[in-house]
Short mmCIF file of C-alpha atoms and ligand atoms in Angstrom, two decimals:
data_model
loop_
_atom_site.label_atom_id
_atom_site.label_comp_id
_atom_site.label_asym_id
_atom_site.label_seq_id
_atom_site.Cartn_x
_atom_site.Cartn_y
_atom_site.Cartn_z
CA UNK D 16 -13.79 21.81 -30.05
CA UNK D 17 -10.40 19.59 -29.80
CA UNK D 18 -10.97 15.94 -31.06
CA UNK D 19 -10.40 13.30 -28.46
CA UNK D 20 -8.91 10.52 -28.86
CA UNK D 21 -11.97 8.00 -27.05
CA UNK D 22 -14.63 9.45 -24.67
CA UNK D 23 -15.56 6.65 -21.93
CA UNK D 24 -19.28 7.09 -22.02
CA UNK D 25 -22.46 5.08 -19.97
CA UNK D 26 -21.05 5.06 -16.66
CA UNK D 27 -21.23 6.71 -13.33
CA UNK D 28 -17.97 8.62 -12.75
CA UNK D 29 -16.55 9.96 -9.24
CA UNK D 30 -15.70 13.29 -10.03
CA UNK D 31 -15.27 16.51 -7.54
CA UNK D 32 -16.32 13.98 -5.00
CA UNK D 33 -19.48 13.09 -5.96
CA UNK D 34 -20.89 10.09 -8.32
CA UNK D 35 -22.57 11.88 -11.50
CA UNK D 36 -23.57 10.25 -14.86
CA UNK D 37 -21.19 11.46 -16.63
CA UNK D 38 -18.34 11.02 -20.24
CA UNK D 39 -14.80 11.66 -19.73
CA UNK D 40 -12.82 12.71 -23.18
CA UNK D 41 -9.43 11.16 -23.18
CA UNK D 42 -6.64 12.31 -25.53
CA UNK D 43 -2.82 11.42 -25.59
CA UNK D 44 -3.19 9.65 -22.16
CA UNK D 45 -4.63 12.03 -20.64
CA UNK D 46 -8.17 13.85 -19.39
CA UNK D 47 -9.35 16.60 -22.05
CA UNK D 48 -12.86 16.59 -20.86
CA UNK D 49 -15.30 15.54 -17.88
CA UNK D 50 -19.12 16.62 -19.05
CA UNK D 51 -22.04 15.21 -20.36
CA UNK D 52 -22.50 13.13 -23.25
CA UNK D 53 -23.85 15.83 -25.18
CA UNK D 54 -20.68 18.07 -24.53
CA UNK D 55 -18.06 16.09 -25.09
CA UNK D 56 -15.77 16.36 -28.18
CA UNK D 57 -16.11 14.45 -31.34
CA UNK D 58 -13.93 11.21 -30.71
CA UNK D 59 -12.56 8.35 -33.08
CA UNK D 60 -13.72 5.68 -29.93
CA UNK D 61 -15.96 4.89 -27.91
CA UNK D 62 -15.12 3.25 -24.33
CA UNK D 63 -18.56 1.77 -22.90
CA UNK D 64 -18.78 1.99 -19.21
CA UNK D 65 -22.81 0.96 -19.02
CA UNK D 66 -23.39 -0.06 -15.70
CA UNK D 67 -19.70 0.40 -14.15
CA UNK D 68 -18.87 2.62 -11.55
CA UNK D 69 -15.45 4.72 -12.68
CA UNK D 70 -12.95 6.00 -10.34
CA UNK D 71 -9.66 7.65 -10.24
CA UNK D 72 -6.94 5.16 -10.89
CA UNK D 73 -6.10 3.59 -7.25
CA UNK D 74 -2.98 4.19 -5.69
CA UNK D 75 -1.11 1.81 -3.20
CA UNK D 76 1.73 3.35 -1.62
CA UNK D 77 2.91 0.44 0.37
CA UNK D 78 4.12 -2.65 -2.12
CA UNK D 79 6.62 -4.90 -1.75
CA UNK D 80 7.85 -6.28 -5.35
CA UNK D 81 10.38 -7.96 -4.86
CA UNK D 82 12.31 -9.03 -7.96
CA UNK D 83 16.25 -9.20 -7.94
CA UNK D 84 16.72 -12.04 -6.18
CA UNK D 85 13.71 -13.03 -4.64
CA UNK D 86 11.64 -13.40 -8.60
CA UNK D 87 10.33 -16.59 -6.75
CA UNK D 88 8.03 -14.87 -4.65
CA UNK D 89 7.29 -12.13 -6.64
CA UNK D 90 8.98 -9.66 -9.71
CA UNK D 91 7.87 -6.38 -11.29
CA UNK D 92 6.00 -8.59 -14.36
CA UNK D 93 3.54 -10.30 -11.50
CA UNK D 94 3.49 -7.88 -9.26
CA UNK D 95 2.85 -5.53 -11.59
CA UNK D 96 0.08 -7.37 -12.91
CA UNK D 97 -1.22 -8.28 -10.03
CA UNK D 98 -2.12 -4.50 -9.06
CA UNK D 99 -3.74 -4.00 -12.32
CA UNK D 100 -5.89 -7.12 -11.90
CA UNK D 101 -7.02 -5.20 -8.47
CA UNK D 102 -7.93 -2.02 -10.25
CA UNK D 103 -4.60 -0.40 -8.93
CA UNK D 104 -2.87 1.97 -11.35
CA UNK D 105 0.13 2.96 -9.46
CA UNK D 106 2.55 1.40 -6.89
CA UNK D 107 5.05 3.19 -4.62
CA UNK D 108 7.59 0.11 -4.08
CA UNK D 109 9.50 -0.41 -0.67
CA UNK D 110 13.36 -1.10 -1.04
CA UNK D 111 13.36 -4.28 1.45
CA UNK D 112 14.53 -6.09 -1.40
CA UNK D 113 17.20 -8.32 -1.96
CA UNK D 114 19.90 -6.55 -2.16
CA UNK D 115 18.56 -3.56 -0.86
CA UNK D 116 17.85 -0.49 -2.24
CA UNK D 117 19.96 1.89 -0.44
CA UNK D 118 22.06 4.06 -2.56
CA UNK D 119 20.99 6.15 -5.70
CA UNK D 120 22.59 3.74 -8.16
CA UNK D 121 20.83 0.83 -6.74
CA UNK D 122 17.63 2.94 -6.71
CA UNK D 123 18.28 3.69 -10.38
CA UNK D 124 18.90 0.20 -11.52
CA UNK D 125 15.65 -0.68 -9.58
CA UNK D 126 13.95 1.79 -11.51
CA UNK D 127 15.59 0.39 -14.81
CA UNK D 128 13.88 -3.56 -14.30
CA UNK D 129 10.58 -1.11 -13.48
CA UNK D 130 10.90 0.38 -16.64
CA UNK D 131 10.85 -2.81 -18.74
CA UNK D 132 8.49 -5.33 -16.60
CA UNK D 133 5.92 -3.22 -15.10
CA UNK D 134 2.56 -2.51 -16.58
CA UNK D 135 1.17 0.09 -14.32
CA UNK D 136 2.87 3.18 -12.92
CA UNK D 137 5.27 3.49 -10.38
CA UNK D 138 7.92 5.13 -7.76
CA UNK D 139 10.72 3.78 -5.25
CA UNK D 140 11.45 4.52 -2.13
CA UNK D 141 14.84 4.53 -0.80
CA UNK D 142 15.71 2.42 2.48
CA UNK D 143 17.60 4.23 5.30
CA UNK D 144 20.31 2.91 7.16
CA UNK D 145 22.52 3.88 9.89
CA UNK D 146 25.28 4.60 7.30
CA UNK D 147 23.49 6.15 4.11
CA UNK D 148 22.05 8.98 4.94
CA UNK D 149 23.94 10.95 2.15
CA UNK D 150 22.40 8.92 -0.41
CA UNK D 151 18.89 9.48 0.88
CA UNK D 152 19.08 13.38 -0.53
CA UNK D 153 18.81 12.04 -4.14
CA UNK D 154 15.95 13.14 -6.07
CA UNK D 155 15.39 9.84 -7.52
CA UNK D 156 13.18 8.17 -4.89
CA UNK D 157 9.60 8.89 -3.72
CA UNK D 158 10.18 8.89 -0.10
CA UNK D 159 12.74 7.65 2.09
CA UNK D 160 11.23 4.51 4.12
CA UNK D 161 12.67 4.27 7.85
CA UNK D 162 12.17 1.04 9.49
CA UNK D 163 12.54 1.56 13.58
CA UNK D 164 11.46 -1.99 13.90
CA UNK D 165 13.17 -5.23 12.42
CA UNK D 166 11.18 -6.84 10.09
CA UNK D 167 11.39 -9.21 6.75
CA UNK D 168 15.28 -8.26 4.89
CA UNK D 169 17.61 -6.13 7.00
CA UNK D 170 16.67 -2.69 6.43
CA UNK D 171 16.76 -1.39 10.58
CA UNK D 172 17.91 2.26 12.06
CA UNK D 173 17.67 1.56 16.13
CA UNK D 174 19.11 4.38 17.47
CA UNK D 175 17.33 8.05 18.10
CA UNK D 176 20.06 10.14 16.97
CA UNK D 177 20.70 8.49 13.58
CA UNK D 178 16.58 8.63 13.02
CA UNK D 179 16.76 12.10 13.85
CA UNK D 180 19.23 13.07 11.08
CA UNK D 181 18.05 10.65 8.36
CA UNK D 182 14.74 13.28 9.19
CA UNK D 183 16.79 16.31 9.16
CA UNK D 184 18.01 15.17 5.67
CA UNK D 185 14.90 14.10 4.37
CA UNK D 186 13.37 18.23 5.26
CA UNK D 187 16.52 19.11 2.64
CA UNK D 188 15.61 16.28 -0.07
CA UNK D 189 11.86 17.50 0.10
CA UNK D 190 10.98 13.93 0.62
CA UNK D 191 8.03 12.39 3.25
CA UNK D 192 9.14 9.26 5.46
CA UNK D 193 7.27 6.58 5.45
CA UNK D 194 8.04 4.86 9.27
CA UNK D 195 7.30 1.29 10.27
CA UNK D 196 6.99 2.24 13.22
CA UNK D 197 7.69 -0.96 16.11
CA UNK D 198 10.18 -0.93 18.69
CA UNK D 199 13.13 -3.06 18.05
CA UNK D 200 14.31 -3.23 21.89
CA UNK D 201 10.81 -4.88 23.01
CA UNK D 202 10.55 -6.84 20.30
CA UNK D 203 13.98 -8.50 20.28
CA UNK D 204 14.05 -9.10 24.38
CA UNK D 205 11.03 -10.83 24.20
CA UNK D 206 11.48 -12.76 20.87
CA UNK D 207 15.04 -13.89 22.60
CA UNK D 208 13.32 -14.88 26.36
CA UNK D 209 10.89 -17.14 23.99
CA UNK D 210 13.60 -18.65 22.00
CA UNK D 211 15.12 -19.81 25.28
CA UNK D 212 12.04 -21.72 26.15
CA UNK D 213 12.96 -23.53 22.98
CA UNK D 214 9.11 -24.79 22.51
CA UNK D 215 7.64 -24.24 18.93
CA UNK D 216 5.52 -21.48 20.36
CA UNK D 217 1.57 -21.53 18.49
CA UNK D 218 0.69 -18.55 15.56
CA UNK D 219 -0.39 -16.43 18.05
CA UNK D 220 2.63 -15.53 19.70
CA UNK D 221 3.51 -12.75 17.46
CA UNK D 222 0.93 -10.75 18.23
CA UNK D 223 2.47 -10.74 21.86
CA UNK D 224 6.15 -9.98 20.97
CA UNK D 225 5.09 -7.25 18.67
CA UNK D 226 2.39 -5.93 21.10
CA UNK D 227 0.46 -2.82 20.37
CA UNK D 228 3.13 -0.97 22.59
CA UNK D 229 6.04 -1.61 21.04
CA UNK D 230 3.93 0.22 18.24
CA UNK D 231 2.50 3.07 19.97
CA UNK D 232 6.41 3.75 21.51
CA UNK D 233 7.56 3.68 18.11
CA UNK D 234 4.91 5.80 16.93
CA UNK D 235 5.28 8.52 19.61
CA UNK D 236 8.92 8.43 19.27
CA UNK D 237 8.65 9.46 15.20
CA UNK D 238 6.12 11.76 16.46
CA UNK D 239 8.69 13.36 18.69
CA UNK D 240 11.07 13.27 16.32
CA UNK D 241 8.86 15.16 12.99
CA UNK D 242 8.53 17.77 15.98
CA UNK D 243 11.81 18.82 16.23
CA UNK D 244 13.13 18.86 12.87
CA UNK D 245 9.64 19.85 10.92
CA UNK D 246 10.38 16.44 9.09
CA UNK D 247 6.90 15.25 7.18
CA UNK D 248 6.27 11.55 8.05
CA UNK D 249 3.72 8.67 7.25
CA UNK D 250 3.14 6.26 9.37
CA UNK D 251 2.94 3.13 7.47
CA UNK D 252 0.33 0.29 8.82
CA UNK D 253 -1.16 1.33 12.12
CA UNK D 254 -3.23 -1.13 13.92
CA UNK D 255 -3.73 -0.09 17.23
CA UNK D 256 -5.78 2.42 19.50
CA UNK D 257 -2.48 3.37 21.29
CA UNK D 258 -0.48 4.51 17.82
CA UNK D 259 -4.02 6.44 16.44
CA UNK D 260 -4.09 8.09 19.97
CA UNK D 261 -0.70 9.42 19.15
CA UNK D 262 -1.36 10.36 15.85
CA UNK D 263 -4.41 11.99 16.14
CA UNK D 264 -2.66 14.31 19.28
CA UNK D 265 0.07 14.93 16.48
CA UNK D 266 -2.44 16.23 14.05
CA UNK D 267 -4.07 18.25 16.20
CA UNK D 268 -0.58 19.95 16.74
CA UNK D 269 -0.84 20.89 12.91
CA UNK D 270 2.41 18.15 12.86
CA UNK D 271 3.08 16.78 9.22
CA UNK D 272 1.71 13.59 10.34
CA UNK D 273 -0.21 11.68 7.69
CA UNK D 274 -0.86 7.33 8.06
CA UNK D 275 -2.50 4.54 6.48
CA UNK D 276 -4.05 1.36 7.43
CA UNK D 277 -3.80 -2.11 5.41
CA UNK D 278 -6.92 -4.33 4.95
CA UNK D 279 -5.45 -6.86 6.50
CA UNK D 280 -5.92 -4.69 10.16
CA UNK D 281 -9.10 -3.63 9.26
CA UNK D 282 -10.75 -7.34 7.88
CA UNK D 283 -8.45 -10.06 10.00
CA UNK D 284 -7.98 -10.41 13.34
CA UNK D 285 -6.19 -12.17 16.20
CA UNK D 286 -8.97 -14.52 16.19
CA UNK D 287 -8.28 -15.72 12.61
CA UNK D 288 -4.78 -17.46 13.15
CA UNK D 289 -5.17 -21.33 12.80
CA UNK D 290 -4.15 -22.50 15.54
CA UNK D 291 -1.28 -24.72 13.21
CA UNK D 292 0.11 -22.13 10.33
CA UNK D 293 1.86 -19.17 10.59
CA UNK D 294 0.23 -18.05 7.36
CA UNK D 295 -0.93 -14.90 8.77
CA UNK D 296 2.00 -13.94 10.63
CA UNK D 297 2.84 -10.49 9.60
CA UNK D 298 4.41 -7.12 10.75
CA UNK D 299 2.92 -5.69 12.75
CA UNK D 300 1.02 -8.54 13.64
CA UNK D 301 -2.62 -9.22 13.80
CA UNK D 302 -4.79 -7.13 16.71
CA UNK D 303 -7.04 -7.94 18.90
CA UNK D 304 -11.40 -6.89 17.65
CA UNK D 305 -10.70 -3.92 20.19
CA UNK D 306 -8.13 -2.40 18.00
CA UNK D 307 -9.67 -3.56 14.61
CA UNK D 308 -12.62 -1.38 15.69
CA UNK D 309 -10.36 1.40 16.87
CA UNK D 310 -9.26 1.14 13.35
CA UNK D 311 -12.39 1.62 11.62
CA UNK D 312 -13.67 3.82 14.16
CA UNK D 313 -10.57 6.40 13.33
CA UNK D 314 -10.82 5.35 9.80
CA UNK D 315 -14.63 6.86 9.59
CA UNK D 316 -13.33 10.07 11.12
CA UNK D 317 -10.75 10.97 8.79
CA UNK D 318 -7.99 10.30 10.91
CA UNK D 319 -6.58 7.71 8.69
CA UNK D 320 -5.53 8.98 5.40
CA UNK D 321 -5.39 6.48 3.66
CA UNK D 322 -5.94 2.55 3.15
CA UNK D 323 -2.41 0.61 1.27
CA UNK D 324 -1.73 -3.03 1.09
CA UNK D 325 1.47 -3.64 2.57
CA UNK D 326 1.32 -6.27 -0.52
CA UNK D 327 4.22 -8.57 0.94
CA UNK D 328 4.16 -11.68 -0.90
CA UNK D 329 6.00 -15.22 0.34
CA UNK D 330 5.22 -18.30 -0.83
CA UNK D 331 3.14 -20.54 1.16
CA UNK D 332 6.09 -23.11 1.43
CA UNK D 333 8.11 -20.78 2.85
CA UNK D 334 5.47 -19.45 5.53
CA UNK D 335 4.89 -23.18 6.14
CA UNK D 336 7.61 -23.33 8.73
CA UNK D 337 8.21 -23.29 11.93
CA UNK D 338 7.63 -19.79 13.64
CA UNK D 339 11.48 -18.76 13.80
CA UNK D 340 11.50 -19.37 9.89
CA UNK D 341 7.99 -18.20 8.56
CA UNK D 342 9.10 -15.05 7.53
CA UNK D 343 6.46 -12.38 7.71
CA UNK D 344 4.01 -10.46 5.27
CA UNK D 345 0.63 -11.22 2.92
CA UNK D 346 0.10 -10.26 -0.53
CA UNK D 347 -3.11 -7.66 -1.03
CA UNK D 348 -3.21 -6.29 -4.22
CA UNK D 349 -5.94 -8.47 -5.37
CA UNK D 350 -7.65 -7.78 -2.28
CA UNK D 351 -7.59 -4.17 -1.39
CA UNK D 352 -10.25 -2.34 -4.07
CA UNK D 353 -12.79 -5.48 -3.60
CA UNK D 354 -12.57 -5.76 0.27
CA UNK D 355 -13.34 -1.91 0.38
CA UNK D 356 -16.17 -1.60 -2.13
CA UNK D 357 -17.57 -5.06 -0.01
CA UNK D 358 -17.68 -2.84 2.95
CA UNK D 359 -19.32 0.33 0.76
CA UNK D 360 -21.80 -2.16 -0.17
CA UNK D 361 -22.66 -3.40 3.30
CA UNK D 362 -22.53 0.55 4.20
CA UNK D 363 -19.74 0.98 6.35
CA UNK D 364 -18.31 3.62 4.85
CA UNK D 365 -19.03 5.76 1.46
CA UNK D 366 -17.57 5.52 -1.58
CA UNK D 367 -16.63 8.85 -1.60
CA UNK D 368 -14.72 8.01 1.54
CA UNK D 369 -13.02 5.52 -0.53
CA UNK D 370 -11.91 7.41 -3.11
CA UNK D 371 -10.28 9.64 -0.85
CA UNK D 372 -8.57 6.85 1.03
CA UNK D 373 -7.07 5.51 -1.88
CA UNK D 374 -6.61 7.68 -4.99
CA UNK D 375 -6.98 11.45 -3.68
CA UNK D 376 -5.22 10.98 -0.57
CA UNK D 377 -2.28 8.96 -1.68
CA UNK D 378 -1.08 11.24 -4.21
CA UNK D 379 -1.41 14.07 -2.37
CA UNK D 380 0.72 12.49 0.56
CA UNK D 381 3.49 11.88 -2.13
CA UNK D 382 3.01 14.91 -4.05
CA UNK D 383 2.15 12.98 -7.01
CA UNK D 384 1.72 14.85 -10.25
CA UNK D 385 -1.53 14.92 -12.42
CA UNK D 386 -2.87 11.28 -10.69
CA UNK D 387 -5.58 10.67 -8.01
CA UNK D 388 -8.56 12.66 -9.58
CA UNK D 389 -10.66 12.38 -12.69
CA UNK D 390 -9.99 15.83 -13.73
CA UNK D 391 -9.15 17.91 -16.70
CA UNK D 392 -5.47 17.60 -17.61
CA UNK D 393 -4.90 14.63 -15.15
CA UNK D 394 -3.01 11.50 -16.59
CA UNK D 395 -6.40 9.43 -17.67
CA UNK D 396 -5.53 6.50 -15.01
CA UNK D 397 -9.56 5.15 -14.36
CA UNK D 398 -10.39 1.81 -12.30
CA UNK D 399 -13.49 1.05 -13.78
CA UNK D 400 -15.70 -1.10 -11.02
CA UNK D 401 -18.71 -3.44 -11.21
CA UNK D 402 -19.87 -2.19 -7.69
CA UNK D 403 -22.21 -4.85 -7.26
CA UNK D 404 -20.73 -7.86 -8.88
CA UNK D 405 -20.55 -10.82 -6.23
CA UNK D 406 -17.43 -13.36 -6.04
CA UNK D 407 -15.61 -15.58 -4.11
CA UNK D 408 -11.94 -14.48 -3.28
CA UNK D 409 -9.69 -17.28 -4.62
CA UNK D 410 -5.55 -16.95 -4.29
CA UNK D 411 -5.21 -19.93 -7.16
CA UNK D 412 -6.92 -16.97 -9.77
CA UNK D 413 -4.89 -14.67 -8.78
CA UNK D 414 -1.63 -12.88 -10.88
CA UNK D 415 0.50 -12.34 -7.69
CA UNK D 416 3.09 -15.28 -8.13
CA UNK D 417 3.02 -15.97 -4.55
CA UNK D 418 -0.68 -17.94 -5.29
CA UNK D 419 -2.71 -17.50 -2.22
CA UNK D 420 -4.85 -15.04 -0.01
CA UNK D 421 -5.28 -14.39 3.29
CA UNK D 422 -8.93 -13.74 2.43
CA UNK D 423 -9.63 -17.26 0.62
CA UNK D 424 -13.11 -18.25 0.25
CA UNK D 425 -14.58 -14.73 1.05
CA UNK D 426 -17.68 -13.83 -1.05
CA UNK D 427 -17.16 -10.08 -1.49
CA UNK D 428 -19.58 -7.88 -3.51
CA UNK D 429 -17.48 -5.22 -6.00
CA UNK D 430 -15.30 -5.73 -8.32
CA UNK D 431 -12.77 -3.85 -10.57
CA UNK D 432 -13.22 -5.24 -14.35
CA UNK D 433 -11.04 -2.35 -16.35
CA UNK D 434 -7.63 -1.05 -15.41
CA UNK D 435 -7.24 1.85 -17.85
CA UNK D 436 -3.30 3.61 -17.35
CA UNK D 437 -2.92 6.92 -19.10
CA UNK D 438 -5.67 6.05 -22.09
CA UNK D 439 -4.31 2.48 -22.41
CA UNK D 440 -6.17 -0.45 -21.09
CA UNK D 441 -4.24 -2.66 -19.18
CA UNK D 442 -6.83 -5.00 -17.72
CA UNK D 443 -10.08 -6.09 -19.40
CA UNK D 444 -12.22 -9.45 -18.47
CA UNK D 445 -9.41 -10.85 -16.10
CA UNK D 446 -6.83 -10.28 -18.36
CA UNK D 447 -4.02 -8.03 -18.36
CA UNK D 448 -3.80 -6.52 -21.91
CA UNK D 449 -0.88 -4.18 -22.66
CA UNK D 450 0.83 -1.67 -20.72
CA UNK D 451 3.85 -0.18 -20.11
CA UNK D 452 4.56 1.47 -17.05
CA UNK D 453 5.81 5.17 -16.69
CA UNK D 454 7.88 6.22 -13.51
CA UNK D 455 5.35 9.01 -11.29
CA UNK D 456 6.21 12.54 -11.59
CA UNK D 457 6.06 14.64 -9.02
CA UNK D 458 4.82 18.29 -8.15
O1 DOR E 508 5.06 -8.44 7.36
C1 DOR E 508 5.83 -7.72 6.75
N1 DOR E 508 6.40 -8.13 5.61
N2 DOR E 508 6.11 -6.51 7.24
C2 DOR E 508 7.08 -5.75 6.71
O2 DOR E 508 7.34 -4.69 7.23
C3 DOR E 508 7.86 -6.23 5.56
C4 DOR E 508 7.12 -7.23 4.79
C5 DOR E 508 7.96 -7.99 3.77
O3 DOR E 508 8.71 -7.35 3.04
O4 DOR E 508 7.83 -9.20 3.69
ZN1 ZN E 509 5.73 -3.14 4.26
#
């Protein structure tokens, strides 16, 4: 039998959807083996995983790094960090940035500060624009995001005809588009009417001027849209009944139609602004209970594919302004893995269910290669979890640079204590050790 390189032994691993006591056999970065102790090779190492709960390496597909000119908030070194700290082993980065990342060269030099900061793995999408839609055909990007709906930098397509071609293109580039999906008209007549009044309007107000319709237009619109031209879209961050409505109809069409929700709209709502910060102000905003528990509710029954972070991180001294100026978003990286096991542990959902929402799933969506199962001949990417460990959530602990959480003070139970990418551990005790990111491949 081939010699591996370390067998992770004493742990319960998720494999073929189920939790089984199980070794997994790791050589050159990658999965030779899953089997009992007994059967696996002869190995120079020993990983011991007594007591910890091992799944696939996580996968967020919605992260905002940053970097460029905005390092303040965030770059690929903390952000980067900060996902392996939350047992996340890939990131699919937006191109919001600042400059933007809408061309192939900018996409490539992107991918070139990647290459040298990050520690876990990663992809870029390219940002459309009413302009660019020649450069969205490159084969360098792992989607092509589409923002319908203004929202923090200036990446915005508002009319029909140019989001039905940057589709059209994106069926010829074989590449999904991820939508943020919010109507720009009804958000900007109302945001102007309130700016009028001229009153410092409370937290809450963006919750009305991005209400769950502007959403659910936006949604049905891309909906309409995928129809005609066979494009396959994701709908980043739904949060209301209205858009799952939509989506759900869609799916039942046999549409390519996939979606994900953040934490944020599943464990915050409306009634946790304070009443003097717009901390929490974020796009799309905040819902009301009645469309957190739509949420959850479509969540349970599989129509949500899967859960990502939306990690958008601003420092607090920026969000500290007034509402024109607060500009939008909350980091989640640190968040995401502990606020789901939390929930497996209070037995909302399984952890089956969570496994699919945020390793299988995601790489399936965006076709990537050899990640999101523990599996013979996948990339050895494991998030190794104390399921049952109880802490308190605490943003001054955390890597992201932006140093705070919209979850402070929460006592969650679950937490991930080994990021291991490709056979190299990259987190250990709080710490990130090592790493060196690798671009995803893709099938
Ligand atoms: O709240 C948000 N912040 N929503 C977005 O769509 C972008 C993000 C950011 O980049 O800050
Ligand atoms: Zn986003």
């Amino acid at each position: 039998m081939a010699k591996a390189d370390f067998n992770v032994q004493g742990g319960r691993i998720f494999y073929k959807g189920e939790l089984i006591e199980a070794g997994i056999a790791v050589q050159d970065g990658k999965i030779i083996k899953v089997a009992k102790s007994a059967s696996l090779p002869t190995a120079g190492e020993t990983v011991n995983a007594k007591g910890l709960v091992i799944l696939p390496g996580v996968i967020d597909v919605h992260v905002h790094v940053r970097d460029m000119s905005q390092k303040t908030k965030e770059d690929w070194t903390t952000a980067s960090h900060a996902a392996a700290a939350g047992g996340i082993t890939t990131i699919l980065a937006m191109p919001n940035t600042s400059p933007p990342i809408t061309t192939a060269r900018a996409l490539k030099q992107y991918k070139t500060i990647a290459r040298k900061k990050s520690v876990v793995d990663y992809g870029v999408f390219i940002g459309a624009t009413e302009t660019n839609t020649r450069e969205l055909t490159t084969s360098e990007s792992c989607g092509i995001k589409l923002a319908m709906g203004s929202t923090t930098g200036n990446l915005l397509v508002e009319k029909t005809e140019k989001m039905r071609s940057i589709l059209e293109t994106s069926v010829k580039a074989g590449k999904t588009v991820v939508v943020h999906a919010e109507d720009e008209e009804m958000i900007k007549k109302r945001f102007l009417a309130l700016k009028k009044r001229g009153r410092e309007p409370p937290p809450k107000i963006h919750s009305v001027i991005r209400d769950p319709e502007a959403a659910r237009i936006a949604v049905s619109r891309a909906i309409r849209l995928s129809k005609q031209t066979n494009a396959k879209i994701h709908i980043a961050h739904v949060s209301t009944r209205g858009e799952l409505i939509e989506i759900v109809n869609a799916k039942k069409d046999g549409l390519l139609v996939s979606c994900e929700v953040t934490p944020h709209h599943l464990f915050l709502s409306e009634k946790d602004y304070d009443a003097k910060s717009h901390k929490l102000k974020v796009n799309p905003p905040l819902r009301s209970r009645s469309d957190v528990s739509a949420a959850w509710g479509a969540l349970l029954e599989g129509i949500i594919d899967c859960v990502a972070t939306d990690h958008a991180p601003h420092v607090l001294e920026d969000k500290e302004q007034d509402y024109w100026s607060s500009p939008s978003g909350l980091p989640g990286l640190e968040t995401m893995l502990p606020l789901m096991l939390d929930s497996v542990n209070k037995s909302m959902l399984s952890l089956a269910h969570v496994a699919d929402l945020v390793c299988t799933n995601p790489a399936k969506i965006f076709r990537l290669k050899n990640k999101g199962k523990i599996m013979e001949g996948f990339d050895a990417d494991l998030t190794f979890v104390d399921l049952k460990r109880e802490w308190k959530i605490r943003g001054d602990e955390f890597k992201t640079r932006c140093g705070w959480t919209p979850f402070e003070g929460r006592i969650v139970s679950g937490k991930p204590v080994k990021t291991m990418i490709r056979g190299a551990i990259v987190f250990e005790d709080g710490d990130v050790v090592g790493g060196r990111g690798r671009e995803v491949q893709f099938k």
